[in-house]
């Protein structure tokens, strides 16, 4: 099968480059079955969402689309994009210090049903933990990103011209060092990219959670946010 596929590509690649019609029409019946199976799986994948968002290909048919969608940007979106693009890679925000005490950790444990002793048993942690104290859940630190970046203050929204701000997800997250009970943490934010989307903007931020008096960060996350205008 590998030989057939390689020979097929060698014979057809020049023709395909000049004729962007359906790729599956060139396939032999056996290879076409694999292609159709791939498309069916791709329909339900993150890859399919990305392809459709960027208007690169029709997943249902495999037909290449040559004309990209032109996104009409709201004037306020254009203004915000210009401001953020000018500060790409720069630190745009340093938050206030926030104390992570045992009560906050216990409350998070109650909400998530994660009562592992390293978080909730100070006596055992003092005797057996290498940190000699309880530490915050990594997901607790992560859940604090909104408040640490001042993203949830209705009296002073970060993007007042946007009708709605949505936490779209995280590309990657790391917890380089534990947050010990009683320490102060704060977030530092950099803008990595700003991309127009339908009715708004997608913003990718690098958020670093700093521990007071510690050279290693508690968390480094690549956060994806969407603004709708």
Tab-separated table of C-alpha atoms in Angstrom:
chain	number	residue	atom	x	y	z
A	1	UNK	CA	0.000	0.000	0.000
A	2	UNK	CA	2.838	2.436	0.782
A	3	UNK	CA	4.359	1.926	-2.651
A	4	UNK	CA	1.032	2.551	-4.362
A	5	UNK	CA	0.501	5.776	-2.444
A	6	UNK	CA	4.012	7.066	-3.185
A	7	UNK	CA	3.711	6.229	-6.887
A	8	UNK	CA	0.313	7.865	-6.986
A	9	UNK	CA	1.591	11.096	-5.442
A	10	UNK	CA	4.562	11.231	-7.813
A	11	UNK	CA	2.301	10.823	-10.842
A	12	UNK	CA	-0.389	13.251	-9.744
A	13	UNK	CA	1.266	15.983	-7.720
A	14	UNK	CA	1.989	18.195	-10.757
A	15	UNK	CA	-1.530	17.846	-12.096
A	16	UNK	CA	-3.081	18.452	-8.667
A	17	UNK	CA	-1.093	21.630	-8.196
A	18	UNK	CA	-2.760	23.107	-11.295
A	19	UNK	CA	-6.243	21.654	-10.827
A	20	UNK	CA	-7.679	22.163	-7.306
A	21	UNK	CA	-10.715	19.908	-7.714
A	22	UNK	CA	-11.626	17.079	-5.382
A	23	UNK	CA	-8.639	15.054	-4.319
A	24	UNK	CA	-10.730	11.925	-3.752
A	25	UNK	CA	-11.667	11.765	-7.465
A	26	UNK	CA	-8.082	10.726	-8.241
A	27	UNK	CA	-7.998	7.895	-5.743
A	28	UNK	CA	-8.299	4.219	-6.483
A	29	UNK	CA	-11.304	2.574	-4.744
A	30	UNK	CA	-9.158	1.016	-1.996
A	31	UNK	CA	-7.288	4.222	-1.185
A	32	UNK	CA	-10.526	6.233	-1.422
A	33	UNK	CA	-11.953	4.191	1.457
A	34	UNK	CA	-9.054	5.252	3.663
A	35	UNK	CA	-9.481	8.864	2.562
A	36	UNK	CA	-13.203	8.902	3.353
A	37	UNK	CA	-12.549	7.302	6.749
A	38	UNK	CA	-9.964	9.990	7.478
A	39	UNK	CA	-12.433	12.744	6.546
A	40	UNK	CA	-15.134	11.266	8.751
A	41	UNK	CA	-12.763	11.207	11.722
A	42	UNK	CA	-11.492	14.681	10.919
A	43	UNK	CA	-15.044	16.059	11.046
A	44	UNK	CA	-15.124	15.514	14.808
A	45	UNK	CA	-11.560	16.589	15.553
A	46	UNK	CA	-9.936	19.844	16.700
A	47	UNK	CA	-8.085	19.806	13.379
A	48	UNK	CA	-11.393	20.063	11.535
A	49	UNK	CA	-12.422	23.064	13.605
A	50	UNK	CA	-9.130	24.812	12.872
A	51	UNK	CA	-9.372	24.067	9.144
A	52	UNK	CA	-12.946	25.326	8.941
A	53	UNK	CA	-12.133	28.451	10.972
A	54	UNK	CA	-9.346	29.271	8.540
A	55	UNK	CA	-11.455	28.308	5.504
A	56	UNK	CA	-8.729	26.086	4.053
A	57	UNK	CA	-10.704	23.065	2.918
A	58	UNK	CA	-14.149	21.569	2.842
A	59	UNK	CA	-13.820	18.610	5.220
A	60	UNK	CA	-16.856	16.833	3.833
A	61	UNK	CA	-15.499	16.634	0.299
A	62	UNK	CA	-11.771	17.298	0.521
A	63	UNK	CA	-12.143	20.139	-1.962
A	64	UNK	CA	-9.564	22.894	-1.607
A	65	UNK	CA	-11.038	26.377	-1.275
A	66	UNK	CA	-8.907	28.997	-2.934
A	67	UNK	CA	-10.718	32.166	-1.800
A	68	UNK	CA	-10.386	32.930	1.936
A	69	UNK	CA	-13.224	34.499	3.906
A	70	UNK	CA	-12.823	38.232	4.388
A	71	UNK	CA	-13.598	39.180	8.001
A	72	UNK	CA	-15.286	42.544	8.414
A	73	UNK	CA	-13.979	43.952	11.674
A	74	UNK	CA	-15.952	46.139	14.032
A	75	UNK	CA	-14.304	49.579	14.420
A	76	UNK	CA	-13.718	48.971	18.125
A	77	UNK	CA	-12.173	45.582	17.367
A	78	UNK	CA	-9.822	47.244	14.888
A	79	UNK	CA	-8.793	49.759	17.538
A	80	UNK	CA	-8.159	47.104	20.205
A	81	UNK	CA	-6.218	44.958	17.738
A	82	UNK	CA	-3.963	47.880	16.819
A	83	UNK	CA	-3.274	48.650	20.480
A	84	UNK	CA	-2.491	45.032	21.390
A	85	UNK	CA	-0.427	44.360	18.268
A	86	UNK	CA	1.781	47.308	19.152
A	87	UNK	CA	2.583	45.652	22.480
A	88	UNK	CA	3.208	42.074	21.302
A	89	UNK	CA	5.806	40.357	23.464
A	90	UNK	CA	5.791	43.134	26.033
A	91	UNK	CA	4.589	42.815	29.603
A	92	UNK	CA	1.243	44.614	29.657
A	93	UNK	CA	0.054	43.846	33.179
A	94	UNK	CA	1.415	43.041	36.625
A	95	UNK	CA	-1.300	42.181	39.135
A	96	UNK	CA	-1.623	42.778	42.847
A	97	UNK	CA	-0.295	40.272	45.373
A	98	UNK	CA	-2.823	37.685	46.579
A	99	UNK	CA	-2.321	35.528	49.681
A	100	UNK	CA	-3.054	31.820	49.303
A	101	UNK	CA	-4.002	30.775	52.843
A	102	UNK	CA	-5.149	27.428	54.234
A	103	UNK	CA	-8.806	28.473	54.239
A	104	UNK	CA	-8.721	29.156	50.497
A	105	UNK	CA	-7.015	25.801	49.881
A	106	UNK	CA	-9.556	23.957	52.050
A	107	UNK	CA	-12.468	25.637	50.274
A	108	UNK	CA	-11.048	24.609	46.908
A	109	UNK	CA	-10.622	21.042	48.193
A	110	UNK	CA	-14.276	21.009	49.246
A	111	UNK	CA	-15.426	22.202	45.834
A	112	UNK	CA	-13.287	19.725	43.875
A	113	UNK	CA	-13.341	16.814	46.361
A	114	UNK	CA	-9.536	16.769	46.256
A	115	UNK	CA	-8.569	16.386	49.920
A	116	UNK	CA	-5.103	14.943	49.394
A	117	UNK	CA	-3.112	15.445	52.607
A	118	UNK	CA	-0.392	17.502	50.910
A	119	UNK	CA	-3.054	20.219	50.532
A	120	UNK	CA	-5.297	19.871	53.584
A	121	UNK	CA	-3.374	18.253	56.453
A	122	UNK	CA	-0.852	20.751	57.903
A	123	UNK	CA	0.364	18.370	60.628
A	124	UNK	CA	1.114	15.491	58.262
A	125	UNK	CA	2.609	17.865	55.681
A	126	UNK	CA	4.944	19.340	58.320
A	127	UNK	CA	6.142	15.844	59.216
A	128	UNK	CA	6.241	14.105	55.832
A	129	UNK	CA	6.164	16.600	52.986
A	130	UNK	CA	9.485	17.757	51.498
A	131	UNK	CA	8.026	21.283	51.608
A	132	UNK	CA	7.303	21.013	55.381
A	133	UNK	CA	3.918	22.646	54.877
A	134	UNK	CA	0.747	22.220	52.852
A	135	UNK	CA	0.697	23.456	49.272
A	136	UNK	CA	-2.057	24.758	47.008
A	137	UNK	CA	-3.595	22.572	44.329
A	138	UNK	CA	-2.142	23.342	40.918
A	139	UNK	CA	-5.672	23.768	39.615
A	140	UNK	CA	-6.376	26.278	42.387
A	141	UNK	CA	-3.544	28.430	41.097
A	142	UNK	CA	-4.912	28.009	37.582
A	143	UNK	CA	-8.432	28.958	38.664
A	144	UNK	CA	-7.089	32.202	40.112
A	145	UNK	CA	-5.762	33.456	36.776
A	146	UNK	CA	-8.871	35.535	36.113
A	147	UNK	CA	-8.640	37.480	39.351
A	148	UNK	CA	-4.840	37.664	39.201
A	149	UNK	CA	-5.034	39.290	35.758
A	150	UNK	CA	-7.883	41.634	36.756
A	151	UNK	CA	-10.149	40.007	34.174
A	152	UNK	CA	-13.223	39.697	36.405
A	153	UNK	CA	-13.643	43.225	37.734
A	154	UNK	CA	-17.027	44.490	36.416
A	155	UNK	CA	-16.246	47.998	37.648
A	156	UNK	CA	-13.075	48.150	35.558
A	157	UNK	CA	-13.172	45.704	32.585
A	158	UNK	CA	-9.923	45.184	30.677
A	159	UNK	CA	-11.667	45.650	27.320
A	160	UNK	CA	-14.601	47.988	27.969
A	161	UNK	CA	-15.507	48.326	24.284
A	162	UNK	CA	-16.113	44.563	23.927
A	163	UNK	CA	-19.682	43.335	24.433
A	164	UNK	CA	-18.488	39.977	25.762
A	165	UNK	CA	-15.220	38.401	26.892
A	166	UNK	CA	-14.911	34.619	26.767
A	167	UNK	CA	-12.265	32.334	28.279
A	168	UNK	CA	-11.695	30.137	25.202
A	169	UNK	CA	-9.170	27.788	26.775
A	170	UNK	CA	-5.501	27.074	27.354
A	171	UNK	CA	-2.889	25.947	24.861
A	172	UNK	CA	-0.484	24.741	27.528
A	173	UNK	CA	0.033	24.908	31.288
A	174	UNK	CA	3.002	24.149	33.541
A	175	UNK	CA	3.430	24.293	37.338
A	176	UNK	CA	7.196	24.715	37.850
A	177	UNK	CA	7.037	25.240	41.619
A	178	UNK	CA	4.433	24.627	44.353
A	179	UNK	CA	2.545	27.414	46.091
A	180	UNK	CA	3.123	26.934	49.813
A	181	UNK	CA	0.377	27.878	52.234
A	182	UNK	CA	0.511	31.518	53.284
A	183	UNK	CA	2.620	32.844	50.401
A	184	UNK	CA	1.699	35.717	48.101
A	185	UNK	CA	1.320	35.270	44.346
A	186	UNK	CA	0.681	37.618	41.448
A	187	UNK	CA	0.389	37.350	37.667
A	188	UNK	CA	2.422	38.952	34.907
A	189	UNK	CA	0.891	39.035	31.426
A	190	UNK	CA	2.308	39.276	27.905
A	191	UNK	CA	0.348	39.311	24.634
A	192	UNK	CA	1.579	36.641	22.218
A	193	UNK	CA	-0.842	37.079	19.327
A	194	UNK	CA	-4.028	38.844	18.245
A	195	UNK	CA	-6.134	37.332	15.456
A	196	UNK	CA	-9.383	38.581	13.887
A	197	UNK	CA	-12.304	36.153	14.126
A	198	UNK	CA	-15.929	36.431	13.162
A	199	UNK	CA	-17.450	39.285	15.218
A	200	UNK	CA	-14.323	39.754	17.293
A	201	UNK	CA	-10.720	38.975	18.225
A	202	UNK	CA	-8.838	35.970	19.568
A	203	UNK	CA	-6.041	36.886	21.973
A	204	UNK	CA	-3.312	34.516	23.138
A	205	UNK	CA	-1.608	35.579	26.370
A	206	UNK	CA	1.372	34.216	28.269
A	207	UNK	CA	0.538	34.427	31.974
A	208	UNK	CA	3.259	33.824	34.553
A	209	UNK	CA	2.243	33.436	38.193
A	210	UNK	CA	5.032	34.746	40.391
A	211	UNK	CA	5.659	33.649	44.004
A	212	UNK	CA	6.868	36.407	46.297
A	213	UNK	CA	10.479	35.770	47.296
A	214	UNK	CA	10.910	32.812	44.904
A	215	UNK	CA	12.807	32.869	41.624
A	216	UNK	CA	10.733	30.044	40.128
A	217	UNK	CA	7.148	30.696	39.003
A	218	UNK	CA	4.149	28.829	40.332
A	219	UNK	CA	2.485	28.578	36.948
A	220	UNK	CA	3.137	29.466	33.321
A	221	UNK	CA	0.075	29.275	31.091
A	222	UNK	CA	-0.762	30.144	27.503
A	223	UNK	CA	-4.300	31.459	27.755
A	224	UNK	CA	-6.711	31.972	24.852
A	225	UNK	CA	-9.368	34.647	25.172
A	226	UNK	CA	-11.999	35.830	22.719
A	227	UNK	CA	-13.538	39.289	22.561
A	228	UNK	CA	-16.860	39.872	20.822
A	229	UNK	CA	-17.958	43.321	19.675
